[in-house]
Coordinates of C-alpha atoms in Angstrom, one line a residue:
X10 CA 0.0 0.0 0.0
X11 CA 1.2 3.6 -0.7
X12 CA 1.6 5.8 2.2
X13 CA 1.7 9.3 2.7
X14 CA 4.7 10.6 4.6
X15 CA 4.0 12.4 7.5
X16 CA 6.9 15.1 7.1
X17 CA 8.7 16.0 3.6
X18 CA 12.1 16.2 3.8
X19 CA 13.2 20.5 3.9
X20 CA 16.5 21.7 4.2
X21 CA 17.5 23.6 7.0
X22 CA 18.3 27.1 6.5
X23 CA 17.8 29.7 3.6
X24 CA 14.7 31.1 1.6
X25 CA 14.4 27.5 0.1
X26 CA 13.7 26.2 3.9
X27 CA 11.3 29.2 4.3
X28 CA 9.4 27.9 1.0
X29 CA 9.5 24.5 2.4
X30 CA 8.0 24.9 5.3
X31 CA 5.0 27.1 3.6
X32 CA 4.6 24.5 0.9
X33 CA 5.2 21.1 3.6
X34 CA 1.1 20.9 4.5
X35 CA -0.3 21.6 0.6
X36 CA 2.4 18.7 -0.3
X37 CA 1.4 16.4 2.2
X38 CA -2.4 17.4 1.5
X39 CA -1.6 16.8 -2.0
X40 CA 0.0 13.6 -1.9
X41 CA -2.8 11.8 -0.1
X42 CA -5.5 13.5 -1.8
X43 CA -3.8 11.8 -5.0
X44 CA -2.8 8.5 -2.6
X45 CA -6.6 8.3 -2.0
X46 CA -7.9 8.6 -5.2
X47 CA -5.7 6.5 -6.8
X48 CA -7.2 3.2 -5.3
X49 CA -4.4 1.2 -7.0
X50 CA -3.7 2.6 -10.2
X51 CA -3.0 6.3 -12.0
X52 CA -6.0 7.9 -13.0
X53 CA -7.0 8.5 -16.1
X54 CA -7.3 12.5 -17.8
X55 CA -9.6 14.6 -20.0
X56 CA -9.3 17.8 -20.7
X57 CA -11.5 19.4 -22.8
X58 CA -10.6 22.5 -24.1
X59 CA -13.4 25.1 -26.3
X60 CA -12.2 27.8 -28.0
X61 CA -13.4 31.9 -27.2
X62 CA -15.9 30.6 -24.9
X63 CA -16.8 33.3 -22.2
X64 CA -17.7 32.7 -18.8
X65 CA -18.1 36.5 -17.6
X66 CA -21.3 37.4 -19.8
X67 CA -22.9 33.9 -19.6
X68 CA -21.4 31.4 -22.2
X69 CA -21.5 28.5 -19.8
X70 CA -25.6 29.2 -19.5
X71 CA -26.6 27.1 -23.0
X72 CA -24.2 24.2 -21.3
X73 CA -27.1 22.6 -18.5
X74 CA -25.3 19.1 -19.2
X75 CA -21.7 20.0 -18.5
X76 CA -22.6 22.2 -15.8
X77 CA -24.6 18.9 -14.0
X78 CA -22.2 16.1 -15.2
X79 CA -19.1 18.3 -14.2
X80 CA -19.7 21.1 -12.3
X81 CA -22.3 19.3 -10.1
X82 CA -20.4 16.8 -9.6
X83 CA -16.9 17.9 -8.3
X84 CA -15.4 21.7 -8.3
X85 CA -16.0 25.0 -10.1
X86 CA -13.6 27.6 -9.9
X87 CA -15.1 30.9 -10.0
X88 CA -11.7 32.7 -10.1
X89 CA -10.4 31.0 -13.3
X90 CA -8.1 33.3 -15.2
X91 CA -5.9 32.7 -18.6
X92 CA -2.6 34.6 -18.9
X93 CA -3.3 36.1 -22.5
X94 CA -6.8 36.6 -24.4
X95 CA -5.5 35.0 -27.3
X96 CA -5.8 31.6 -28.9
X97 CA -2.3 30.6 -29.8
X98 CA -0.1 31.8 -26.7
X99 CA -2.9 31.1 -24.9
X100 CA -2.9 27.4 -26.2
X101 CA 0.7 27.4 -25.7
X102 CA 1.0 28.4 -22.2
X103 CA -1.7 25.3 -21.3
X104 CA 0.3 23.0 -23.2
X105 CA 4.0 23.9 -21.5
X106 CA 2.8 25.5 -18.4
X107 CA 4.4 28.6 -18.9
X108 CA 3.9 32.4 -19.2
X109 CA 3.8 33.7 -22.8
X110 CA 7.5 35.6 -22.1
X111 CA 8.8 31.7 -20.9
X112 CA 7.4 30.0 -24.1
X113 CA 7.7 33.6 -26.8
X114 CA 4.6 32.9 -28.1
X115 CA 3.3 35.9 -29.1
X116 CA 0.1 35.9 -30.7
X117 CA -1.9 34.1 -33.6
X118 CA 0.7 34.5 -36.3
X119 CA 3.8 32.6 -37.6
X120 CA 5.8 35.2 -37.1
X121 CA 4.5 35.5 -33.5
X122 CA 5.9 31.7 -32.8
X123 CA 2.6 30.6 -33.4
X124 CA 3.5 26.5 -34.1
X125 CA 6.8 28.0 -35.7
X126 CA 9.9 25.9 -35.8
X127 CA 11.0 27.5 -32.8
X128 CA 8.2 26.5 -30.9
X129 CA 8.3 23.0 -32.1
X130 CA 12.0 22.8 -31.5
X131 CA 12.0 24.3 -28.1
X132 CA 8.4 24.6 -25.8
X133 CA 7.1 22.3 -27.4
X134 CA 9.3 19.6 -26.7
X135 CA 9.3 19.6 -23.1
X136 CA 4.8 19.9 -23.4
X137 CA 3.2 18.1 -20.7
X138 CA 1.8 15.0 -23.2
X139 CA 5.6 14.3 -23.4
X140 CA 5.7 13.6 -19.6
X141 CA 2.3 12.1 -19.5
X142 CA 4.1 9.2 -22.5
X143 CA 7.1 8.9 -19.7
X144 CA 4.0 7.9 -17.2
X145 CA 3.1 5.4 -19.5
X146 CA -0.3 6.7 -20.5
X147 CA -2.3 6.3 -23.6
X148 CA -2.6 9.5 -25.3
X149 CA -5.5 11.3 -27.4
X150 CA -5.8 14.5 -29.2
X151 CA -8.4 15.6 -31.5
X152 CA -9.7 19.2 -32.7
X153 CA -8.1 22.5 -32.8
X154 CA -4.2 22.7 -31.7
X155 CA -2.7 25.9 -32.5
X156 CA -3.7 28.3 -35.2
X157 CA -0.8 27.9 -37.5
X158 CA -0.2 24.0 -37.0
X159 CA 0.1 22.3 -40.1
X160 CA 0.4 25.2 -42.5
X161 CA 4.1 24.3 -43.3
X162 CA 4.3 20.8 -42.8
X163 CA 1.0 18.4 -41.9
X164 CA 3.1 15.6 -40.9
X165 CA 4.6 17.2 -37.8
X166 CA 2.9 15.6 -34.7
X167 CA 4.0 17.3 -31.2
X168 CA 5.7 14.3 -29.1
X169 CA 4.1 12.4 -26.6
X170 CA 0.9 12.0 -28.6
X171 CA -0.2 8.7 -30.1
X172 CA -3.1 9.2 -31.7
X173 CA -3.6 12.7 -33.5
X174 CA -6.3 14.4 -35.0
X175 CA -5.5 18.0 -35.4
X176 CA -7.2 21.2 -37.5
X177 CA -4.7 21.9 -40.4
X178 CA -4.2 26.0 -40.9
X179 CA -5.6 26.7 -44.1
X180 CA -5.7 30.4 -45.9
X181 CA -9.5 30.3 -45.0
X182 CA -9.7 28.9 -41.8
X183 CA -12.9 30.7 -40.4
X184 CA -14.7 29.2 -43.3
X185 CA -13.0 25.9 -42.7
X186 CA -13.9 25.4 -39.3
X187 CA -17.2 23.3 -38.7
X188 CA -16.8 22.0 -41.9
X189 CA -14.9 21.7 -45.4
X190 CA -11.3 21.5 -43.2
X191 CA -8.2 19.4 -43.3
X192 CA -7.0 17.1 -40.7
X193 CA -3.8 15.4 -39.4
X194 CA -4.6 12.4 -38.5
X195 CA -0.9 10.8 -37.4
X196 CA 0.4 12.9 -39.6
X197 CA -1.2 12.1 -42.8
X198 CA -3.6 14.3 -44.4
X199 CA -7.5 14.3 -44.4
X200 CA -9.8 16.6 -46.0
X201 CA -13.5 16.8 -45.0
X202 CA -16.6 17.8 -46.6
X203 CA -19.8 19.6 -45.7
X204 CA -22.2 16.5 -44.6
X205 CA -23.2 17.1 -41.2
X206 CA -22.8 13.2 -40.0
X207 CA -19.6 12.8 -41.1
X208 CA -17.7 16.1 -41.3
X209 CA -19.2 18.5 -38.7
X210 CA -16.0 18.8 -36.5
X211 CA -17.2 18.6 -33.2
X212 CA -18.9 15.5 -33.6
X213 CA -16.2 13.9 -35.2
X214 CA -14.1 14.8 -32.3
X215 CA -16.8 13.4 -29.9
X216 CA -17.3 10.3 -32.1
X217 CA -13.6 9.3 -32.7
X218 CA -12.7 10.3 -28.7
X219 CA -14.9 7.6 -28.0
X220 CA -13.5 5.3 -30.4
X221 CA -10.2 5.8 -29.0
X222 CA -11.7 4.8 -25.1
X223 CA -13.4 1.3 -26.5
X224 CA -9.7 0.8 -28.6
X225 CA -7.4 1.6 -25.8
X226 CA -5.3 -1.3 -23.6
X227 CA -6.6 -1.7 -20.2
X228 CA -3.4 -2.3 -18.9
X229 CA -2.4 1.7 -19.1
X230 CA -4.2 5.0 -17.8
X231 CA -5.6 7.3 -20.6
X232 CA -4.9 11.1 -21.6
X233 CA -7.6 12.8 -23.9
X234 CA -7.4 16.4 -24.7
X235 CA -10.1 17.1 -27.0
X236 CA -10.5 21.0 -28.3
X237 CA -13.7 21.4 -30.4
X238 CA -13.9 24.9 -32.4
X239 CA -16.9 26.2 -30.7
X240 CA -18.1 28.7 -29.9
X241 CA -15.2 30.4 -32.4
X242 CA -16.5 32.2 -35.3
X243 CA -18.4 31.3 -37.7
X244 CA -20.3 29.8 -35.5
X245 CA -22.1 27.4 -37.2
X246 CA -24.6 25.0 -35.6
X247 CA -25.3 21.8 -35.8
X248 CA -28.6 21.8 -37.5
X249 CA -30.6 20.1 -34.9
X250 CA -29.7 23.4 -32.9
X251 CA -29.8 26.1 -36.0
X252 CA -32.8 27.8 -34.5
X253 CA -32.2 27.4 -30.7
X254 CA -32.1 30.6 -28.6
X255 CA -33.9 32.3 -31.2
X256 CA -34.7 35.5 -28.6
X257 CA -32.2 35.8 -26.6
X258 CA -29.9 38.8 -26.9
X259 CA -25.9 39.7 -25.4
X260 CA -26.7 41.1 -22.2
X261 CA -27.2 45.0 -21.9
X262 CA -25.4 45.7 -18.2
X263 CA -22.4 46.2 -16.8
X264 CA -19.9 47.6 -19.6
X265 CA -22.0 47.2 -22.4
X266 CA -22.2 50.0 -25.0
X267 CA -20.3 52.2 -22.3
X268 CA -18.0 54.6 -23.4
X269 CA -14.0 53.7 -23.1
X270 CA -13.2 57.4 -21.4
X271 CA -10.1 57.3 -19.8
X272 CA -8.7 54.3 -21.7
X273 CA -6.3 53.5 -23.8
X274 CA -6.7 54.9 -27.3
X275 CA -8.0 51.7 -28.8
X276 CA -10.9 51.6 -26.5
X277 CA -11.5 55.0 -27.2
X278 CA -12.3 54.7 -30.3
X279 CA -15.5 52.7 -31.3
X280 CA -18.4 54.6 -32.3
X281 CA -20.8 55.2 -28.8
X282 CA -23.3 54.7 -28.3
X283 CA -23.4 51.6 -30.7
X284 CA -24.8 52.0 -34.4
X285 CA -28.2 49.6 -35.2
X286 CA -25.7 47.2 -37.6
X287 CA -23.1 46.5 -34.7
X288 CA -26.1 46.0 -32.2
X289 CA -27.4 43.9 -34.7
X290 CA -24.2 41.8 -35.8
X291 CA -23.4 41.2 -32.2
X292 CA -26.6 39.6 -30.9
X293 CA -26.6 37.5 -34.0
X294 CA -23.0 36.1 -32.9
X295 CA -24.0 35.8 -29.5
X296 CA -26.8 33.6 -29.9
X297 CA -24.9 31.6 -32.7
X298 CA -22.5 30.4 -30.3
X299 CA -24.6 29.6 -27.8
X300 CA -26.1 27.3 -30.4
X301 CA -22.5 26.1 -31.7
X302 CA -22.0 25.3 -27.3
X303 CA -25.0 22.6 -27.7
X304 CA -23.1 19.9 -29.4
X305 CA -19.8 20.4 -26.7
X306 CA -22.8 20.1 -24.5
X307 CA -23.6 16.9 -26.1
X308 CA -19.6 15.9 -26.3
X309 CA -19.4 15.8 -22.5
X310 CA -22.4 13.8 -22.1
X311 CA -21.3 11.8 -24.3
X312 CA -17.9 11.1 -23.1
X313 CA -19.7 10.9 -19.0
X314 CA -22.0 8.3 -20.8
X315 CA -18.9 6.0 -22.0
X316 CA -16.7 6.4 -18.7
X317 CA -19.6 5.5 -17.0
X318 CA -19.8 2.4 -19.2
X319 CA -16.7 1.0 -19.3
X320 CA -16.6 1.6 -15.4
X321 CA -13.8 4.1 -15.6
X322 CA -15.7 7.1 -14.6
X323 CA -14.7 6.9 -11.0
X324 CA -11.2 7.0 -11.5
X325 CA -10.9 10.0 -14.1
X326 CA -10.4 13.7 -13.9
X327 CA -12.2 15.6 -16.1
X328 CA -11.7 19.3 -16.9
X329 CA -13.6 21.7 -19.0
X330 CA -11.9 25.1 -19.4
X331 CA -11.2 27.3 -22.6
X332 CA -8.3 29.0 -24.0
X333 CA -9.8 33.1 -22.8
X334 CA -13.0 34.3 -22.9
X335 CA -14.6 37.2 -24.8
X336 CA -16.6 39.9 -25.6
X337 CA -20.2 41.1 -27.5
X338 CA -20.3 44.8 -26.9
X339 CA -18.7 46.1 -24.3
X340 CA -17.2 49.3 -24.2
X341 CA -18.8 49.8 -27.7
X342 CA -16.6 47.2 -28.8
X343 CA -18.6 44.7 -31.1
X344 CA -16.9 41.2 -30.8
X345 CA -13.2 39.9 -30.0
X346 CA -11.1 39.0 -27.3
X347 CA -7.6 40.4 -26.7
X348 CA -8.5 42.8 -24.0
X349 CA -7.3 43.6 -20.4
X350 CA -10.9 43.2 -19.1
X351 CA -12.8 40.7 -16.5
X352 CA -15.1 39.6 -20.2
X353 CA -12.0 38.6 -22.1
X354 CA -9.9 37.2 -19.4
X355 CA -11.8 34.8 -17.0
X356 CA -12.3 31.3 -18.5
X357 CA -14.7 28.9 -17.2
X358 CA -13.5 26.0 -15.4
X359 CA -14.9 22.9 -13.7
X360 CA -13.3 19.7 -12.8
X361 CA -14.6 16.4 -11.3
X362 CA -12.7 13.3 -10.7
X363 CA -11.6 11.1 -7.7
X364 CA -11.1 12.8 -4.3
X365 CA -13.0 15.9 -5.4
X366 CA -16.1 16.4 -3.2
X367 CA -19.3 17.1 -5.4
X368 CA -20.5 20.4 -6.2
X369 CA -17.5 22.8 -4.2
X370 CA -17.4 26.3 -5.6
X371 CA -13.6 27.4 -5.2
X372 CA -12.6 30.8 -4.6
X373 CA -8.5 30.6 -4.9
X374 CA -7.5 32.5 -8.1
X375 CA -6.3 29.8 -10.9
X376 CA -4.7 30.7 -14.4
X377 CA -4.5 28.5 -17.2
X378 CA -0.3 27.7 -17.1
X379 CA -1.6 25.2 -13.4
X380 CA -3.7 23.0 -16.2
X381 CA -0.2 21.2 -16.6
X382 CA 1.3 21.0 -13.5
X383 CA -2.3 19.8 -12.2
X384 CA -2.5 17.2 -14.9
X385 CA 1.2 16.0 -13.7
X386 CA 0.6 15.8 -10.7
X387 CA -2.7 13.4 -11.3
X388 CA -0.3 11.3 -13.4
X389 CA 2.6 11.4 -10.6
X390 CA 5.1 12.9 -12.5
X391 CA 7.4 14.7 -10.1
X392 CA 6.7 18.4 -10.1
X393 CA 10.3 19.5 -9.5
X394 CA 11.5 18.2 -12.7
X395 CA 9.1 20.0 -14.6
X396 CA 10.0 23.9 -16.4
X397 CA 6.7 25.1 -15.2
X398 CA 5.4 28.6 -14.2
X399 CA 2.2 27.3 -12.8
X400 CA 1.1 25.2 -9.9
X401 CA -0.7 22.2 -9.3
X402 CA -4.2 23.0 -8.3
X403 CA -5.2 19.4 -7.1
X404 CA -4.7 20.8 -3.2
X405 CA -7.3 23.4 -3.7
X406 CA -9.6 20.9 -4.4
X407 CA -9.7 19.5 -1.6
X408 CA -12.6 21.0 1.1
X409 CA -9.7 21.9 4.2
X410 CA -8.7 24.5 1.7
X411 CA -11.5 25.2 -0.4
X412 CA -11.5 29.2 0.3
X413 CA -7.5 29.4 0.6
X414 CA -5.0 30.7 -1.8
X415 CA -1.2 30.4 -2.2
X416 CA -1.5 32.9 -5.2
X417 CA -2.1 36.8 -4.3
X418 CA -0.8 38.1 -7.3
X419 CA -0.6 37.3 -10.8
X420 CA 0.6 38.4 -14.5
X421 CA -1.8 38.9 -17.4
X422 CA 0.2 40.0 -20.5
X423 CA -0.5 40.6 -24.7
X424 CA 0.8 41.3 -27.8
X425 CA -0.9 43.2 -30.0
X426 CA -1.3 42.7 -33.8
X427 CA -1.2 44.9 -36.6
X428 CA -1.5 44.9 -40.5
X429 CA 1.8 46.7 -42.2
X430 CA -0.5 48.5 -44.3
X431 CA -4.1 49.7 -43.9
X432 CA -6.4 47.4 -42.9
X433 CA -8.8 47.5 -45.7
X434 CA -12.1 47.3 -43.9
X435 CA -11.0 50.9 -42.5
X436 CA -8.6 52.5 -44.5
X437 CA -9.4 55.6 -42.9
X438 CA -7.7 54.1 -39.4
X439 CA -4.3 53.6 -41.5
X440 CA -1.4 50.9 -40.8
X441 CA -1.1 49.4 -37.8
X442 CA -4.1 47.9 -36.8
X443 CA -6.5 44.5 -37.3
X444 CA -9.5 43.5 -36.7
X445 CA -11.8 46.0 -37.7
X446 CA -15.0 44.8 -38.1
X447 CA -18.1 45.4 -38.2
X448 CA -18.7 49.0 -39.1
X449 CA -14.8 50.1 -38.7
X450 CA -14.2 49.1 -34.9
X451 CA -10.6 47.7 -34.3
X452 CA -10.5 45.9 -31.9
X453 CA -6.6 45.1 -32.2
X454 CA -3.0 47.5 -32.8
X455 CA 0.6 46.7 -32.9
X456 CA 0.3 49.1 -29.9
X457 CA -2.4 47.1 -27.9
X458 CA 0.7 45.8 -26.0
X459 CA 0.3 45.6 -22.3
X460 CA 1.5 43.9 -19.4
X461 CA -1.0 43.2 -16.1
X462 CA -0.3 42.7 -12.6
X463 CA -4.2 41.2 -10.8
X464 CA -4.2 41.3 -6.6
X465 CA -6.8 39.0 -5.6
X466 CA -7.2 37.8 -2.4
X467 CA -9.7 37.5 -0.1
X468 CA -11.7 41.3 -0.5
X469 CA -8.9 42.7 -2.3
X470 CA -9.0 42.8 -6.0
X471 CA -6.9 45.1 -8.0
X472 CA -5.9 45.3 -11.1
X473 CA -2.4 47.5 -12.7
X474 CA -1.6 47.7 -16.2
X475 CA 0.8 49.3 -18.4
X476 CA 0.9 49.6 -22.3
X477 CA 4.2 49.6 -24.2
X478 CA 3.3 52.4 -26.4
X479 CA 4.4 55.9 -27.4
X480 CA 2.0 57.3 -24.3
X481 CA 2.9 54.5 -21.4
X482 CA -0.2 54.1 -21.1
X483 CA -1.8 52.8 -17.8
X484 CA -4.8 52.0 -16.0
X485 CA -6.0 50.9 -12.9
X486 CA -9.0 49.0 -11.3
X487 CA -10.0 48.6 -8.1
X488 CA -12.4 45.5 -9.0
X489 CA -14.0 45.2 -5.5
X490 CA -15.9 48.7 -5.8
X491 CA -16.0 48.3 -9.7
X492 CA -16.3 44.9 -10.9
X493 CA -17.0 46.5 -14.6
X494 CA -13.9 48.3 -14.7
X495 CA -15.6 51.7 -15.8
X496 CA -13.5 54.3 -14.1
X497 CA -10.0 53.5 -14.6
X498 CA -8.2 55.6 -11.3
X499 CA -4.7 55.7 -12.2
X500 CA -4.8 59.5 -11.4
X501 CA -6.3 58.7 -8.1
X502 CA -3.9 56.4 -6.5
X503 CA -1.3 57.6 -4.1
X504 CA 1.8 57.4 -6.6
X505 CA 3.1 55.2 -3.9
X506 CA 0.7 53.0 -5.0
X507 CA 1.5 52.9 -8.6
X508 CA 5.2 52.7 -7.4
X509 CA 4.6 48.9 -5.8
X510 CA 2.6 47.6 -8.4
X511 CA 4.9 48.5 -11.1
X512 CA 7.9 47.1 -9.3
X513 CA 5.6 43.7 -9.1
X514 CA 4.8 43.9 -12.7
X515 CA 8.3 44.2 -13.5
X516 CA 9.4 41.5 -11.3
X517 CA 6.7 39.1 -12.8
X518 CA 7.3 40.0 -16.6
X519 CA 10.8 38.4 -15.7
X520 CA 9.9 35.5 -13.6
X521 CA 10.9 32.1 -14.6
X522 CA 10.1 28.7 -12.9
X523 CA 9.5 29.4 -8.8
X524 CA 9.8 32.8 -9.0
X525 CA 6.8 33.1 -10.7
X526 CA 5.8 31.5 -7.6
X527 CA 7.8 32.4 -4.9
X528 CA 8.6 36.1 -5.8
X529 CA 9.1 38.2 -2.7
X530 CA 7.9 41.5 -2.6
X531 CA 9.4 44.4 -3.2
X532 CA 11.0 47.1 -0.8
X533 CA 10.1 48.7 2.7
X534 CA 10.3 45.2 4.1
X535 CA 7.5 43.9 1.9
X536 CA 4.7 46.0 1.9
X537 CA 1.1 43.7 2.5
X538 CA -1.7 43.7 0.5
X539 CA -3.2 45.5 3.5
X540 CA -1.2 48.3 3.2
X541 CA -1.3 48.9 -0.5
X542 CA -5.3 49.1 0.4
X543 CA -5.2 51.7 3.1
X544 CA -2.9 53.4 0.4
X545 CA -5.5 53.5 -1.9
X546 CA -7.4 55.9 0.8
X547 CA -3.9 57.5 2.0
X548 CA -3.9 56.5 4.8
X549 CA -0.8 55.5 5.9
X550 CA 2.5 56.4 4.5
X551 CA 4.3 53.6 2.0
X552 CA 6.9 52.9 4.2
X553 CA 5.1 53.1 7.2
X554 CA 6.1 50.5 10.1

C-alpha cells in the first residue's frame, strides 16, 4: 500500500527552507489526496478545451449538461483566469505551463511563434503530453491545436501524442472550421466535406474520442485532450440546434455600449453609443454560439456516458476550461477577445474526478499555465522536474482548503497585432491595426501591448496595467468597488501605489520557474496587500512600520 509521509524532507536554513516549510502541509495534503484517489492505479485525464468561450457574460448558460455532469459533480472555480486573451499563446502556455514571455509565443501569427519551428524545436518539446508518454499513459488528441499548425508541414505531430487528430491552418480557416477542413490524423492528411454526419467537427471529435476509449489497452491509464472549435466564429450549428435561442440577446449591463473614457486609445475609439448594424451583428454572434455550445454540450455527455460504461468514470479527472473568454459589446466594442478586461480574461473552469467532493465552488485565483502542473501531478510525475510557471491546483480541491489561496498576485500580458498597411475594412484608421470589423471598430494595434499585474485575495481585488506604447499608457482598477472596470483611477492612486505595483509587474514580466511562484515583494520590508489598500485611501505612508 502507498503511504503518505507524515513530514517532507526540507533543508534547514535559507529562503528554500522558508518555502518548504510554507509548501510542507499543501504537499502532504496533496500527496494523499492523489494516494486516496488513486485506489491502486494512475487515474485516467480529459481535458477538454473550447475555443473563445466566455464565462463573464454567460457562455457556460446554453451548457445545462456539462454544468450537472461536471460542475455538479466535483469543483467549479469561479476565479479561473488565462494569462493572455488570445488563442495561440494562450494554447501554448496550457500545453507547457508557462507564461507567454517563458514559451515567446506571441500571438496568432507565424511570425508571433505561433507553431513556428521554434516553438516546435523548443516549448514544445518539453509539453506536458511528453511527460504524461514517460507515465506510460495512452494519449489522445483531437480538434483544434494551434492556429498555425500544419500550414508548413501536416506531418509534424508534437511528441508524446499517439493518436492525432489535429485542425490543419488553411488560408480560410474561419470558413474551414465546422466544416470543409483538413486534418492530421498521425500525420497524414484528411480533407472533410460539408455532410453534417460525417464532417461537422465537433462530432467527429466526440465520435472518434470515443472510439479511441473502446480501442485503448486496459493495462495503461488514458490522456484525452479534445478542443472542439466552438463557440469560435463562424459559429455554425449543428442543424438540430440552428434555430435554438432564437430571442435571446448579449446582455445589456455592466460595460455594455459604455464609453471607453479614460482608456487606452483603442478603446476610445469605437463609435458610442453603438450603431443599429453592430447592435445587430453582435446579438446575432451571441446567440450563434450559444447554439454552436450545444453539441460540446452533447460531447461531455457523451464522453460521461462512456466512462460510466466502461466503469472508468470513478477514476478520471475531467476538466472543461477554454483557451480566454470574450466579448459582445462592451465598451462599444462589437466582438473579440484580446482585452485587459474581466469579459475577455476569466475562463470557465470545472473539474470532477476522484477525491474531489461534489459540487464545491472554489474561490483561490487559478490561471490556465496550473492546467499542466495539475495534470502532472494526477499522473505522478514529479513536479520539480518540470520547467513550469504554474502550480498544481489538485490541493485546492480538496474542502480543508477550499477558500485558501497560495497565489495573491498574478501576470496577465499581450501582444498586439497589426496589419503593415491599412487594414482594408477601415482604411481611414491607416497601418497598424486588425481587426476591424463590423462597421470600422478595431479591436486590435501593434500598440495594444500591455502587461497586467491582478491582486486577488480575499476582498482585495486590484488590477495595474501598463501599455508599451508611445504614451505609457496605464490604468488601474479597483475591481472590489468596480467589478466593470468603468473608471480606470490611475490619477487617483497615491503614486506610492502605482510605485509597488509597477515594481511587481516588472518582477513578474521576468519570472521564470518558482519565481513566478515564490517572488518576494518588493521594498520597505515587503509591503502587505493591506497596506497597499489603506494606500489607496492614504492613509498610511508607503513605508510606514
Amino acid at each position: 500500500r502507498t503511504m503518505c509521509p507524515l513530514t517532507p524532507p526540507t533543508p534547514r536554513r535559507g529562503p528554500a527552507a522558508t518555502r518548504a516549510r510554507v509548501l510542507a502541509p499543501l504537499l502532504l495534503l496533496t500527496c494523499c489526496v492523489r494516494c486516496a484517489a488513486a485506489g491502486g492505479g494512475p487515474s485516467n485525464i480529459i481535458l477538454i478545451l473550447a475555443d473563445d468561450q466566455d464565462v463573464h457574460l454567460g457562455g457556460m448558460i446554453p451548457m445545462k449538461k456539462t454544468k450537472a455532469l461536471i460542475g455538479d459533480a466535483g469543483a467549479t472555480f469561479v476565479n479561473a483566469f488565462t494569462v493572455t486573451p488570445l488563442c495561440c499563446p494562450s494554447r501554448s502556455s496550457v500545453l507547457t505551463g508557462r507564461y507567454p514571455h517563458n514559451h515567446e509565443v506571441r500571438n496568432n501569427s507565424l511570425s508571433g511563434n505561433c507553431s513556428s519551428a521554434a516553438w516546435q524545436q523548443g516549448p514544445e518539446a518539453s509539453a506536458f503530453p511528453v511527460f504524461l508518454g514517460k507515465q506510460k499513459y495512452q494519449t489522445f488528441f483531437a480538434g483544434k491545436y494551434l492556429n498555425q499548425y500544419g500550414k508548413k508541414d501536416v506531418g509534424h505531430v508534437p511528441p508524446g501524442w499517439d493518436q492525432w487528430h489535429a485542425l490543419v491552418r488553411r488560408v480560410q480557416i474561419l470558413r474551414m472550421l465546422y466544416y470543409n477542413y483538413t486534418l492530421s490524423v498521425n500525420g497524414k492528411e484528411e480533407k472533410h466535406g460539408d455532410v453534417y454526419e460525417a464532417d461537422y467537427l465537433t462530432d467527429l471529435i466526440t465520435n472518434r474520442s470515443l472510439h479511441f476509449l473502446d480501442d485503448r489497452s486496459p493495462q495503461h491509464p488514458f490522456f484525452l485532450m479534445l478542443a472542439p472549435p466552438a463557440p469560435h466564429s463562424p459559429w455554425t450549428a449543428a442543424p438540430q440546434y440552428e434555430k435554438q435561442f432564437a430571442d435571446v440577446k448579449a446582455p445589456r449591463d455592466g460595460s455594455f455600449d459604455k464609453a471607453g473614457k479614460d482608456k487606452h486609445w483603442l478603446l476610445r475609439q469605437p463609435v458610442n453609443p453603438m450603431p443599429e448594424s453592430s447592435l445587430n451583428f453582435l446579438d446575432s454572434a451571441y446567440r450563434k454560439r450559444w447554439q454552436t455550445l450545444l453539441s460540446v454540450d452533447d460531447m461531455v455527455e457523451a464522453l460521461v456516458q462512456k466512462l460510466d460504461s466502461i466503469k472508468e468514470l470513478n477514476n478520471t479527472y475531467v476538466f472543461y476550461t477554454s483557451d480566454n473568454g470574450y466579448h459582445t459589446g462592451q465598451f462599444s466594442l462589437p466582438i473579440d477577445k484580446r482585452q485587459l478586461y474581466e469579459f475577455d480574461i476569466r475562463v470557465p473552469l470545472m473539474v470532477r474526478g476522484p477525491g474531489i467532493k461534489p459540487k464545491q465552488t472554489l474561490q483561490a485565483p487559478v490561471l490556465n499555465i496550473d492546467l499542466a502542473p495539475t495534470i502532472l501531478d494526477i499522473s505522478g510525475t514529479n513536479l520539480s522536474s518540470v520547467n513550469v510557471d504554474g502550480q498544481s491546483f489538485l490541493p485546492l480541491m480538496a474542502p480543508s482548503l477550499r477558500n485558501g489561496t497560495a497565489r495573491p498576485f498574478f501576470l496577465v500580458e499581450y501582444t498586439g497585432e497589426g496589419h503593415q498597411t491599412s487594414d482594408p475594412s477601415c482604411p481611414k484608421l491607416g497601418p497598424g491595426l486588425s481587426q476591424c470589423f463590423p462597421d470600422c471598430v478595431c479591436e486590435d494595434a501593434f500598440n495594444n501591448t500591455y502587461a497586467c499585474v491582478r491582486t486577488l485575495e480575499r476582498q482585495h481585488d486590484l488590477q495595474y496595467c501598463e501599455f508599451a506604447d508611445s504614451e505609457s499608457f496605464v490604468e488601474v482598477y479597483n475591481l472590489t468597488s468596480d467589478p466593470h472596470q468603468l473608471e480606470n483611477i490611475v490619477k487617483k492612486v497615491d503614486p506610492a501605489v502605482l510605485q509597488a505595483m509597477n515594481q511587481r509587474l516588472i518582477k513578474l514580466q521576468s519570472c521564470q520557474g518558482d519565481s513566478c511562484r515564490f517572488f518576494l515583494l518588493l521594498s520597505c520590508a515587503q509591503i502587505s496587500l493591506n497596506k497597499i489598500f489603506l494606500l489607496m485611501d492614504r492613509s498610511v505612508n508607503f513605508c510606514s512600520s
